[in-house]
Coordinates of C-alpha atoms in Angstrom, one line a residue:
M105 CA 0.3 -91.5 21.6
D106 CA -2.4 -90.1 19.4
R107 CA -2.5 -87.1 21.5
A108 CA 1.2 -86.4 21.1
A109 CA 0.9 -86.9 17.4
S110 CA -1.9 -84.3 17.3
R111 CA 0.1 -81.8 19.2
L112 CA 3.0 -82.3 16.9
K113 CA 0.9 -81.9 13.9
L114 CA -0.6 -78.7 15.3
L115 CA 2.9 -77.2 16.1
A116 CA 4.0 -78.1 12.6
F117 CA 1.0 -76.3 11.2
F118 CA 1.7 -73.2 13.3
V119 CA 5.5 -73.2 12.2
V120 CA 4.6 -73.5 8.6
L121 CA 1.9 -70.5 9.1
M122 CA 4.4 -68.4 10.7
F123 CA 7.0 -69.2 8.0
V124 CA 4.5 -68.3 5.3
A125 CA 3.5 -65.0 7.0
L126 CA 7.1 -64.0 7.4
S127 CA 7.9 -64.9 3.8
T128 CA 4.9 -63.0 2.6
R129 CA 5.9 -59.9 4.7
L130 CA 9.6 -60.1 3.5
W131 CA 8.4 -60.4 -0.3
F132 CA 6.1 -57.3 0.3
L133 CA 9.1 -55.2 1.9
Q134 CA 11.6 -56.3 -0.8
V135 CA 9.3 -56.3 -3.8
L136 CA 6.3 -54.2 -3.5
A137 CA 7.5 -51.7 -0.9
G138 CA 11.1 -51.7 -1.9
P139 CA 11.1 -48.6 -4.2
R140 CA 9.2 -46.7 -1.6
Y141 CA 11.5 -47.4 1.3
A142 CA 14.5 -46.9 -1.1
D143 CA 13.2 -43.4 -1.9
A144 CA 12.6 -42.7 1.9
A145 CA 16.1 -43.7 2.8
R146 CA 17.6 -41.7 0.0
D147 CA 15.6 -38.6 1.1
N148 CA 16.8 -39.1 4.5
S149 CA 20.4 -39.0 3.6
L150 CA 20.1 -35.9 1.3
R151 CA 19.7 -32.4 2.6
T152 CA 18.9 -29.4 0.5
V153 CA 19.8 -25.8 1.6
M154 CA 18.4 -22.9 -0.3
T155 CA 20.7 -19.9 -0.9
D156 CA 19.2 -16.3 -1.1
A157 CA 19.0 -14.6 -4.5
L158 CA 20.1 -11.0 -4.9
R159 CA 16.9 -8.8 -4.7
G160 CA 16.1 -6.6 -7.7
D161 CA 16.4 -2.8 -7.5
I162 CA 13.6 -0.3 -7.5
V163 CA 14.3 2.7 -9.7
D164 CA 12.3 5.8 -10.8
R165 CA 11.3 6.5 -14.3
D166 CA 14.7 7.9 -15.1
G167 CA 16.6 5.0 -13.7
R168 CA 17.6 6.7 -10.3
R169 CA 17.6 4.0 -7.5
L170 CA 15.1 4.3 -4.9
V171 CA 15.7 1.0 -3.4
Q172 CA 19.0 -1.0 -3.8
N173 CA 21.2 -3.6 -2.1
R174 CA 24.2 -3.2 0.1
L175 CA 26.4 -5.5 1.9
S176 CA 26.2 -6.3 5.7
L177 CA 28.7 -8.3 7.7
E178 CA 27.1 -11.2 9.5
V179 CA 28.5 -13.6 12.1
R180 CA 27.5 -17.2 11.7
I181 CA 28.5 -20.4 13.7
N182 CA 28.7 -23.9 12.2
R183 CA 27.7 -26.1 15.3
D184 CA 29.3 -29.1 13.6
E185 CA 32.6 -27.3 13.6
L186 CA 32.6 -25.9 17.1
G187 CA 34.6 -28.8 18.5
D188 CA 35.2 -29.6 22.1
D189 CA 35.9 -26.0 23.1
A190 CA 32.5 -24.7 22.2
E191 CA 32.1 -22.8 25.6
A192 CA 35.4 -21.1 25.2
T193 CA 34.7 -20.1 21.6
L194 CA 31.2 -18.6 22.6
A195 CA 33.0 -16.7 25.4
H196 CA 35.6 -15.2 23.1
L197 CA 32.6 -14.3 20.6
S198 CA 30.7 -12.8 23.4
E199 CA 33.5 -10.5 24.3
I200 CA 34.0 -9.0 20.8
L201 CA 30.4 -8.7 20.1
G202 CA 29.0 -7.4 23.5
V203 CA 26.4 -10.1 23.6
P204 CA 26.1 -12.5 26.6
A205 CA 27.5 -16.1 25.8
Q206 CA 24.1 -17.4 27.1
D207 CA 22.3 -15.5 24.4
L208 CA 24.6 -16.9 21.9
G209 CA 23.9 -20.4 23.0
E210 CA 20.2 -19.8 22.9
Q211 CA 20.4 -18.7 19.4
L212 CA 22.4 -21.9 18.4
A213 CA 19.7 -24.2 19.9
T214 CA 17.3 -23.1 17.1
R215 CA 15.6 -25.9 15.1
L216 CA 15.4 -23.6 12.0
Y217 CA 18.8 -24.8 10.6
Y218 CA 20.2 -28.2 10.1
S219 CA 23.1 -29.1 12.1
Y220 CA 25.6 -28.5 9.4
Q221 CA 24.2 -25.1 8.4
P222 CA 25.8 -22.1 9.8
V223 CA 23.6 -20.4 12.2
P224 CA 23.5 -16.4 12.0
V225 CA 24.0 -15.0 15.6
A226 CA 24.9 -11.3 14.8
E227 CA 24.5 -8.9 11.8
F228 CA 25.7 -5.5 10.8
V229 CA 28.9 -6.1 12.8
P230 CA 31.8 -3.7 12.3
E231 CA 34.8 -4.7 10.3
E232 CA 37.0 -4.9 13.3
V233 CA 35.1 -8.2 14.3
F234 CA 35.8 -9.6 10.9
F235 CA 39.4 -8.8 11.3
K236 CA 39.6 -10.2 14.8
I237 CA 38.0 -13.6 13.9
R238 CA 40.3 -13.9 10.8
E239 CA 43.5 -13.1 12.6
E240 CA 42.7 -15.4 15.7
P241 CA 41.1 -18.6 14.1
E242 CA 42.2 -20.8 17.0
D243 CA 39.8 -18.8 19.3
F244 CA 37.0 -18.8 17.0
Q245 CA 36.7 -22.4 15.6
G246 CA 33.5 -22.8 13.5
V247 CA 32.9 -19.2 13.5
Q248 CA 32.7 -17.2 10.2
V249 CA 32.0 -13.7 9.0
V250 CA 30.1 -13.5 5.7
E251 CA 28.8 -10.7 3.5
K252 CA 25.0 -10.6 3.3
S253 CA 22.8 -8.5 1.0
V254 CA 20.4 -6.0 2.8
R255 CA 18.1 -3.4 1.5
S256 CA 19.2 0.3 1.3
Y257 CA 17.2 3.3 0.7
P258 CA 19.6 6.1 -0.7
N259 CA 17.0 8.8 -0.5
G260 CA 16.1 8.2 3.1
R261 CA 12.3 8.6 3.9
V262 CA 11.3 9.8 0.3
A263 CA 8.5 7.7 -1.0
A264 CA 8.5 5.5 2.1
H265 CA 4.9 4.6 1.9
I266 CA 5.1 3.8 -1.8
L267 CA 8.3 1.7 -1.6
G268 CA 7.4 -0.3 1.5
W269 CA 9.9 -2.5 3.2
V270 CA 11.4 -6.1 3.6
G271 CA 11.3 -8.2 6.6
Q272 CA 11.8 -12.0 7.7
I273 CA 8.7 -14.2 6.8
T274 CA 6.7 -15.1 9.7
K275 CA 4.5 -18.1 10.5
E276 CA 1.5 -15.8 10.1
D277 CA 2.7 -14.9 6.6
L278 CA 2.9 -18.5 5.6
E279 CA -0.4 -19.4 7.0
A280 CA -2.3 -16.3 5.5
Y281 CA -0.7 -16.7 2.0
P282 CA 0.2 -20.3 1.4
S283 CA 0.2 -20.1 -2.4
R284 CA 1.9 -16.7 -2.6
F285 CA 4.9 -17.9 -0.3
R286 CA 5.0 -21.5 -1.6
G287 CA 8.6 -22.8 -1.4
Y288 CA 9.8 -20.0 1.1
G289 CA 11.8 -21.0 4.1
P290 CA 11.5 -19.8 7.7
S291 CA 14.4 -17.3 7.5
D292 CA 13.6 -15.8 4.1
A293 CA 13.1 -12.1 3.7
V294 CA 10.1 -11.0 2.0
G295 CA 8.2 -7.8 0.9
K296 CA 6.1 -6.6 3.7
A297 CA 4.4 -3.4 2.3
G298 CA 4.3 -1.2 -0.7
I299 CA 6.0 -2.1 -3.9
E300 CA 8.2 -4.6 -2.2
W301 CA 4.9 -6.5 -1.4
T302 CA 3.2 -6.2 -4.7
Y303 CA 6.0 -7.1 -6.8
E304 CA 7.6 -9.8 -4.6
R305 CA 7.6 -12.4 -7.1
W306 CA 9.5 -10.3 -9.6
L307 CA 12.0 -8.7 -7.0
R308 CA 12.9 -11.9 -5.1
G309 CA 14.5 -13.8 -7.9
T310 CA 15.2 -17.5 -7.8
P311 CA 17.1 -19.1 -4.8
G312 CA 20.0 -21.3 -5.3
R313 CA 20.3 -24.8 -4.0
E314 CA 23.1 -26.7 -2.2
V315 CA 22.7 -30.5 -1.8
F316 CA 24.5 -32.5 0.8
L317 CA 24.8 -36.2 1.4
V318 CA 24.8 -36.9 5.2
N319 CA 24.9 -40.0 7.3
S320 CA 22.6 -41.0 10.2
D321 CA 24.5 -38.8 12.5
G322 CA 24.1 -35.7 10.3
E323 CA 27.8 -35.6 9.2
V324 CA 28.3 -34.5 5.8
L325 CA 29.6 -37.2 3.5
R326 CA 29.5 -35.3 0.1
E327 CA 28.5 -32.0 -1.2
F328 CA 27.1 -31.9 -4.7
D329 CA 27.6 -29.1 -7.3
P330 CA 25.3 -26.1 -6.2
T331 CA 22.8 -24.5 -8.3
P332 CA 23.6 -20.8 -8.3
A333 CA 20.8 -18.3 -7.3
Q334 CA 19.3 -16.1 -10.1
P335 CA 19.0 -12.4 -9.1
G336 CA 15.6 -10.6 -9.1
H337 CA 14.3 -8.3 -11.8
N338 CA 14.4 -4.5 -11.4
V339 CA 11.1 -2.6 -11.2
V340 CA 10.9 0.7 -12.9
M341 CA 8.4 3.2 -11.3
S342 CA 6.3 5.7 -13.3
M343 CA 7.3 8.0 -10.2
D344 CA 9.7 11.0 -10.8
L345 CA 12.0 11.3 -8.0
D346 CA 12.2 15.0 -8.3
V347 CA 8.4 15.5 -8.3
Q348 CA 8.2 13.1 -5.4
R349 CA 10.6 15.3 -3.4
I350 CA 8.6 18.4 -4.3
A351 CA 5.3 16.9 -3.4
E352 CA 6.6 15.7 0.1
Q353 CA 8.3 19.0 0.8
E354 CA 5.3 21.3 -0.1
L355 CA 3.0 19.0 1.8
R356 CA 5.0 19.3 5.0
E357 CA 5.5 23.1 4.6
G358 CA 1.8 23.5 3.6
I359 CA 1.0 21.7 6.8
A360 CA 3.3 23.9 8.9
A361 CA 2.0 27.1 7.4
A362 CA -1.7 26.0 8.1
R363 CA -1.0 25.5 11.8
T364 CA -0.4 29.3 11.8
Q365 CA -3.9 30.0 10.8
F366 CA -6.5 30.6 13.4
D367 CA -9.9 28.8 12.9
D368 CA -12.9 30.9 13.9
S369 CA -15.3 27.9 13.9
T370 CA -13.4 26.0 16.7
G371 CA -11.7 29.0 18.3
R372 CA -8.1 27.5 18.0
Y373 CA -5.4 27.3 15.4
L374 CA -5.8 24.7 12.6
S375 CA -4.3 21.3 13.8
A376 CA -3.4 20.2 10.3
N377 CA -2.2 16.9 11.7
A378 CA -1.8 14.9 8.5
G379 CA -2.2 15.0 4.7
A380 CA -1.6 13.5 1.1
V381 CA -0.6 14.8 -2.2
V382 CA -1.0 12.9 -5.5
V383 CA 0.4 13.8 -8.9
L384 CA -1.0 11.8 -11.6
D385 CA -0.5 11.5 -15.4
P386 CA -4.1 11.7 -16.7
K387 CA -3.2 10.2 -20.0
T388 CA -1.9 6.9 -18.7
G389 CA -2.8 6.6 -15.0
G390 CA 0.8 6.7 -14.1
V391 CA 1.5 8.0 -10.6
V392 CA 4.3 10.6 -10.8
A393 CA 4.4 11.4 -7.2
M394 CA 2.4 10.3 -4.1
A395 CA 3.2 11.9 -0.7
S396 CA 1.7 11.1 2.7
W397 CA 2.6 12.8 6.0
P398 CA 3.5 11.9 8.6
S399 CA 5.9 9.6 7.3
F400 CA 8.9 7.3 8.6
Q401 CA 12.2 5.8 7.5
P402 CA 12.0 2.7 5.7
G403 CA 15.6 1.8 6.7
W404 CA 14.3 1.3 10.3
Y405 CA 13.1 -2.2 9.3
V406 CA 16.5 -3.2 7.9
R407 CA 18.1 -3.5 11.4
G408 CA 14.7 -4.2 13.2
L409 CA 12.6 -1.6 15.0
S410 CA 13.8 0.0 18.1
D411 CA 11.1 0.2 21.0
E412 CA 10.8 3.9 20.2
Q413 CA 10.4 3.5 16.4
A414 CA 7.8 0.7 17.0
R415 CA 5.8 2.9 19.4
Y416 CA 5.9 5.8 16.8
L417 CA 4.7 3.6 14.0
N418 CA 2.2 1.3 15.8
E419 CA 0.9 3.4 18.8
S420 CA 0.9 7.0 17.6
K421 CA -2.5 8.6 16.9
A422 CA -1.1 10.0 13.7
A423 CA -0.7 6.5 12.4
P424 CA 2.3 7.3 10.3
A425 CA 2.6 3.9 8.7
L426 CA -0.7 4.5 6.8
N427 CA -0.5 5.9 3.3
R428 CA -3.1 8.6 3.4
A429 CA -3.3 8.8 -0.4
T430 CA -4.7 5.2 -0.7
Q431 CA -5.4 3.7 2.8
I432 CA -7.5 6.6 4.3
T433 CA -10.9 7.9 3.0
Y434 CA -12.3 11.3 3.5
A435 CA -15.5 13.1 2.5
P436 CA -14.4 14.7 -0.9
G437 CA -16.5 17.8 -0.3
S438 CA -17.0 20.1 -3.2
T439 CA -14.3 18.5 -5.3
F440 CA -17.2 15.9 -5.9
K441 CA -19.6 18.5 -7.5
P442 CA -18.4 18.3 -11.0
F443 CA -19.4 14.7 -11.2
V444 CA -22.8 15.4 -9.6
A445 CA -23.3 18.0 -12.1
L446 CA -22.7 15.7 -15.0
A447 CA -25.0 13.1 -13.3
A448 CA -27.7 15.7 -13.0
V449 CA -27.3 16.7 -16.7
K450 CA -27.3 13.1 -18.0
E451 CA -30.5 12.2 -16.0
G452 CA -32.4 15.5 -17.1
I453 CA -32.4 17.0 -13.7
A454 CA -30.3 19.9 -15.0
H455 CA -29.2 21.3 -18.4
L456 CA -26.0 22.9 -19.6
G457 CA -27.8 26.0 -20.6
G458 CA -30.0 26.3 -17.4
Y459 CA -30.1 28.7 -14.5
Y460 CA -30.5 27.5 -11.0
D461 CA -31.3 29.3 -7.6
C462 CA -28.5 29.4 -5.1
P463 CA -30.3 30.3 -1.9
A464 CA -28.6 30.8 1.6
T465 CA -30.6 27.8 2.9
Y466 CA -32.5 24.9 1.6
V467 CA -35.2 22.6 3.0
H468 CA -36.2 19.4 1.4
P469 CA -39.8 19.6 0.1
S470 CA -42.3 17.7 2.3
D471 CA -39.6 17.2 5.1
E472 CA -41.5 17.2 8.3
S473 CA -38.3 17.6 10.3
D474 CA -37.5 21.0 8.6
T475 CA -33.9 20.2 8.5
V476 CA -32.0 23.3 7.0
F477 CA -29.0 22.7 4.8
T478 CA -27.0 26.0 4.7
N479 CA -24.8 27.2 1.7
W480 CA -21.1 27.1 2.8
N481 CA -20.8 30.8 3.4
G482 CA -24.4 31.2 4.6
Q483 CA -25.3 33.6 1.8
S484 CA -27.4 33.6 -1.3
G485 CA -25.6 33.5 -4.6
G486 CA -28.6 34.5 -6.8
I487 CA -29.4 32.7 -10.0
L488 CA -26.5 30.8 -11.5
T489 CA -25.5 28.5 -14.4
I490 CA -24.0 25.2 -13.6
A491 CA -20.5 26.8 -14.5
Q492 CA -21.1 29.8 -12.2
G493 CA -22.3 27.4 -9.4
L494 CA -19.0 25.5 -9.7
K495 CA -17.0 28.7 -9.7
V496 CA -18.4 30.0 -6.4
S497 CA -19.1 26.4 -5.1
C498 CA -22.7 26.9 -4.4
D499 CA -24.0 24.2 -2.2
S500 CA -27.8 24.9 -2.4
Q501 CA -27.8 24.2 -6.2
Y502 CA -26.7 20.6 -5.4
Y503 CA -29.0 20.3 -2.3
R504 CA -31.9 20.7 -4.7
W505 CA -30.4 18.2 -7.2
G506 CA -29.9 15.8 -4.4
S507 CA -33.6 16.1 -3.4
Q508 CA -34.7 15.5 -7.2
F509 CA -32.5 12.4 -7.3
Y510 CA -34.4 11.2 -4.1
F511 CA -37.6 11.7 -5.7
K512 CA -36.5 10.0 -9.0
D513 CA -35.3 7.1 -7.1
A514 CA -38.6 6.8 -5.1
D515 CA -40.2 6.4 -8.6
T516 CA -37.7 4.1 -10.3
N517 CA -35.8 2.6 -7.4
Q518 CA -32.7 2.8 -9.6
Q519 CA -30.5 5.3 -7.6
E520 CA -29.1 7.0 -10.6
L521 CA -27.0 9.5 -8.6
Q522 CA -25.1 6.5 -7.0
R523 CA -24.8 4.8 -10.4
R524 CA -23.5 7.8 -12.1
V525 CA -20.7 8.9 -9.6
R526 CA -19.6 5.4 -9.6
Q527 CA -18.7 5.5 -13.4
W528 CA -15.7 7.8 -12.2
G529 CA -14.3 5.2 -10.0
F530 CA -15.8 6.3 -6.7
G531 CA -17.0 3.7 -4.2
S532 CA -14.5 0.9 -5.6
A533 CA -10.8 0.3 -5.3
S534 CA -8.9 2.0 -8.2
G535 CA -6.6 -1.1 -8.5
V536 CA -3.5 0.7 -7.9
D537 CA -0.5 -1.7 -7.4
L538 CA -0.3 -1.1 -3.6
P539 CA -1.7 -3.4 -0.9
N540 CA -4.6 -2.6 1.3
E541 CA -6.3 0.1 -0.7
A542 CA -9.4 1.5 0.7
T543 CA -12.5 1.4 -1.5
G544 CA -14.2 4.5 -0.3
I545 CA -18.2 4.7 0.0
V546 CA -20.9 5.9 -2.2
P547 CA -24.0 5.5 0.3
D548 CA -26.8 3.6 -1.3
R549 CA -29.8 1.6 0.2
E550 CA -27.7 -1.4 0.5
Y551 CA -25.1 0.5 2.6
V552 CA -27.8 2.1 4.8
N553 CA -29.7 -1.2 5.3
A554 CA -26.7 -3.1 6.2
P555 CA -26.9 -4.4 10.0
E556 CA -23.9 -2.6 11.1
N557 CA -25.4 0.7 10.2
N558 CA -28.8 0.2 11.7
D559 CA -28.1 2.4 14.7
R560 CA -26.7 5.3 12.3
Y561 CA -29.8 5.0 10.2
P562 CA -32.8 4.1 12.4
F563 CA -35.2 5.5 9.8
G564 CA -33.7 3.7 6.9
W565 CA -33.2 5.6 3.6
I566 CA -33.9 9.4 3.9
P567 CA -33.6 12.3 1.7
G568 CA -30.7 13.9 3.6
I569 CA -28.3 11.0 2.3
D570 CA -28.7 12.0 -1.3
I571 CA -28.6 15.7 -0.5
L572 CA -25.4 15.4 1.4
L573 CA -24.1 13.0 -1.2
A574 CA -24.5 15.8 -3.9
I575 CA -21.9 17.9 -2.1
G576 CA -19.6 15.1 -1.4
S577 CA -20.4 15.0 2.3
G578 CA -22.2 12.8 4.9
E579 CA -21.4 9.3 4.4
T580 CA -19.5 9.8 1.1
K581 CA -15.8 8.9 1.3
A582 CA -13.1 8.9 -1.2
T583 CA -9.3 8.5 -1.1
P584 CA -7.0 11.2 -2.6
L585 CA -5.9 8.8 -5.3
Q586 CA -9.7 8.2 -6.3
V587 CA -10.3 11.8 -6.5
A588 CA -7.1 12.3 -8.7
Q589 CA -8.2 9.3 -10.9
A590 CA -11.6 10.9 -11.3
Y591 CA -10.1 14.3 -12.3
G592 CA -7.9 12.5 -14.8
A593 CA -10.9 11.0 -16.4
L594 CA -12.6 14.4 -16.5
A595 CA -9.6 15.9 -18.2
T596 CA -9.1 13.2 -20.9
G597 CA -12.4 11.5 -21.2
E598 CA -10.9 8.1 -20.2
L599 CA -10.9 6.6 -16.8
C600 CA -7.3 5.0 -16.3
R601 CA -6.3 2.6 -13.6
P602 CA -3.6 4.1 -11.6
H603 CA -0.3 2.4 -11.4
L604 CA 3.1 3.2 -9.7
V605 CA 5.2 0.8 -11.8
S606 CA 5.6 1.2 -15.5
R607 CA 7.7 -1.8 -16.5
I608 CA 9.8 -4.8 -15.2
E609 CA 13.3 -5.2 -16.5
D610 CA 15.9 -8.0 -16.1
R611 CA 19.5 -7.2 -14.8
D612 CA 20.6 -6.3 -18.2
G613 CA 17.8 -3.7 -18.9
A614 CA 15.7 -6.1 -21.1
L615 CA 11.8 -5.6 -20.9
V616 CA 10.2 -8.4 -18.9
K617 CA 6.7 -7.0 -18.4
R618 CA 5.0 -3.7 -19.1
I619 CA 2.5 -2.4 -16.4
G620 CA -0.4 -0.1 -16.9
G621 CA -2.4 1.1 -20.0
A622 CA -5.8 0.0 -18.7
C623 CA -8.1 2.9 -19.6
R624 CA -11.8 3.0 -20.5
K625 CA -13.9 5.9 -21.7
V626 CA -16.4 7.6 -19.6
P627 CA -20.0 7.6 -20.9
Y628 CA -20.3 11.4 -21.4
P629 CA -20.0 13.2 -24.8
P630 CA -17.3 15.8 -25.4
A631 CA -19.8 18.7 -25.2
E632 CA -20.6 17.8 -21.6
L633 CA -17.1 17.3 -20.5
D634 CA -15.8 20.4 -22.2
Y635 CA -18.4 22.6 -20.4
I636 CA -17.3 21.2 -17.0
R637 CA -13.6 21.7 -17.9
S638 CA -14.2 25.3 -18.8
A639 CA -16.1 25.8 -15.7
L640 CA -13.3 24.5 -13.6
R641 CA -11.0 26.9 -15.3
T642 CA -13.0 29.8 -13.9
V643 CA -12.5 28.4 -10.3
T644 CA -8.8 29.6 -10.5
Q645 CA -9.6 33.0 -12.0
D646 CA -10.9 36.1 -10.6
G647 CA -14.0 35.6 -8.5
G648 CA -13.4 31.8 -8.3
T649 CA -12.9 30.2 -4.9
A650 CA -9.2 29.6 -5.8
G651 CA -8.8 32.8 -7.8
S652 CA -6.6 34.5 -5.4
V653 CA -4.5 31.5 -4.8
F654 CA -3.5 31.0 -8.4
A655 CA -3.4 34.7 -9.3
G656 CA 0.0 35.5 -11.0
C657 CA 0.7 31.8 -12.0
P658 CA 2.0 31.8 -15.6
F659 CA 0.3 28.3 -16.2
P660 CA -3.3 27.9 -16.8
V661 CA -5.0 25.7 -14.1
A662 CA -8.5 24.0 -14.0
G663 CA -9.6 22.8 -10.6
K664 CA -12.0 22.8 -7.6
T665 CA -11.7 23.5 -4.0
G666 CA -13.3 21.4 -1.4
T667 CA -14.1 21.6 2.3
S668 CA -15.5 18.8 4.2
E669 CA -16.8 18.7 7.7
R670 CA -15.7 15.7 10.0
G671 CA -18.8 15.2 11.9
S672 CA -17.5 16.3 15.3
E673 CA -17.2 19.8 16.9
L674 CA -13.8 18.6 18.1
L675 CA -12.5 18.0 14.6
Q676 CA -11.8 20.7 12.0
D677 CA -12.5 20.5 8.5
T678 CA -10.7 18.6 5.8
S679 CA -9.1 20.9 3.1
W680 CA -9.1 19.7 -0.5
F681 CA -8.1 20.9 -3.9
A682 CA -7.9 19.1 -7.2
G683 CA -6.3 20.6 -10.1
V684 CA -5.4 19.9 -13.7
V685 CA -2.5 21.6 -15.5
P686 CA -2.2 22.9 -18.1
A687 CA -6.0 23.3 -18.3
E688 CA -6.3 23.0 -22.0
D689 CA -3.9 20.2 -22.6
P690 CA -3.5 18.3 -19.2
E691 CA -0.1 16.8 -18.3
Y692 CA -0.8 16.5 -14.6
V693 CA -3.5 16.0 -12.1
V694 CA -2.4 17.4 -8.7
V695 CA -4.6 16.6 -5.7
A696 CA -3.9 17.7 -2.1
T697 CA -5.8 16.8 1.2
V698 CA -5.0 18.1 4.6
E699 CA -6.8 16.6 7.6
Q700 CA -8.0 19.5 9.8
G701 CA -6.7 21.9 7.3
G702 CA -9.8 24.3 7.2
F703 CA -11.1 25.6 3.8
G704 CA -9.9 24.2 0.5
A705 CA -8.5 27.6 -0.6
E706 CA -6.9 28.0 2.9
T707 CA -4.4 25.0 2.9
A708 CA -4.8 22.5 0.0
A709 CA -5.0 24.9 -2.9
P710 CA -1.6 26.8 -2.0
I711 CA 0.1 23.4 -1.7
V712 CA -1.0 22.4 -5.2
R713 CA -0.1 25.8 -6.6
E714 CA 3.5 25.4 -5.1
V715 CA 3.8 21.8 -6.5
M716 CA 2.7 22.9 -9.9
S717 CA 5.0 26.0 -9.9
R718 CA 8.0 23.8 -9.1
I719 CA 7.3 21.1 -11.5
Y720 CA 7.2 23.7 -14.5
R721 CA 10.0 25.9 -12.8
Q722 CA 7.6 28.8 -13.3
P723 CA 7.1 30.7 -10.1
C724 CA 3.8 32.3 -9.6
E725 CA 4.0 36.1 -8.7
G726 CA 3.2 36.9 -5.1
A727 CA 2.7 34.6 -2.1
P728 CA -0.2 32.2 -2.1
A729 CA -3.3 33.6 -0.4
L730 CA -3.0 31.6 2.9
G731 CA -5.9 31.7 5.2
E732 CA -8.5 32.4 2.6
E733 CA -11.8 31.1 3.6
A734 CA -13.3 29.7 0.4
D735 CA -14.8 26.2 0.0

């Protein structure tokens, strides 16, 4: 009896304990966790669909459209509305689209869209498809043809490298730039290159929202009032469409002309395989034109690249997708000399009123290797001033100054040559509003001693690095835009950050944001700058390395030719010319670079001459002196 009573008490205790536990859990769920689960239930029943905003236009400085929107017809299928005859519907659709029904079915199986969201299965369809679906709705249940906005390039391939292109966002984009693409969906279109990339946040606009109430089966119970999308802002470029066309045309024609010139040093015609032209406003840093060749059609990306187009862009040795004005660096050659001359004056190595020998060859003092550095033409130029040395582009003057900078560095460990040329923007990105800009190289001890350069410099820092740096050769590298920026600073006394966009406007033309205007003075007095400017004026006059090229031009030009070796017997020299026009009151800096284009006066200078002539609509008398061998 006692044993039975004990068992009953134990069972009663257990029942009470279970009741308390269940009551406690019920109280927790209803009181403490109730709001959280209510929110979760509400979230599960509400579905939000984002609608694309109309992307902003890109226009030149006069308002001419460079990139705009156009309508494309897109076929979409609502899976919830397909009904029982889904296979028959897909078969009918397959017939008019010319797409296998199996492929359409695979597209519908995507998880990127909710069941009630129409899934796009074909774009850029002809109007005949639209009319067919509209006229026979019984055969196309759940199928709709809608107008979709896509990018359009009314000027074809003009400014392709500047404008960039738009494509569907990828998983890699979202992972690489989580903050930049916060709030983007898996099917959103985004800027992938050029201005489209840089100004994505302004061009994109604000997507709209559609909110649906659905049951557990995904059926729509109610649709709330949608929030309309807000279109993106327009981007106004500093670029002039007319000048851009001129720069691209003259670059193409200059390259074609260069290929008719025989190169004695390699025993074959010039390859002239690529090049760039930059036209810059030196007073503001605004890029008026930027040409790169070879080029491509940005419109290719609208429909998606064909296999042939993808091979051309991604596998071609010419790398046409690269902007050679900002993404490729070259040894600047003698276009670098004005900045080295100013550095030599600033550091007391040379003087504006001094005279300096220009021998045919030069050997660094105490150099046990007896390395011989040769003047570009292998001839002596006599005793010359700094200005005369620039006029005829004497190398050996600068070899000696490079040696003196080397000795000065050995005493002070300050590397003043490197510091001085960096004041003009060399060795660092200019900050132009384009992605993936190259920084260039001003070789210094840190560069030489970097582990990746140990094989190249087994003896560490040697005099030849400074000597070649003094003529813009060796490891010295710059982009055409950096050279243009530096010549703009030489012309005005202020180093301005280059920019392609001048302002951002809303759809009504009201100013949203102004771009550019970041300039700083270079640390050189007017007397020193005026001396170099005057010297560069003589380069384009009788006896200068570009004298015969610019003979007969009605506008005064100050500039400098440049020829840089590529470090391989198989590669021909890079041709350079950097010019400022008008020389006395600069309005434009024009820089041309042609890979394997030979001497500076041979290819690049004639290109610059023709660009300037067409900008001012003042033809130069006579044809440019093609094939002239002048550094």
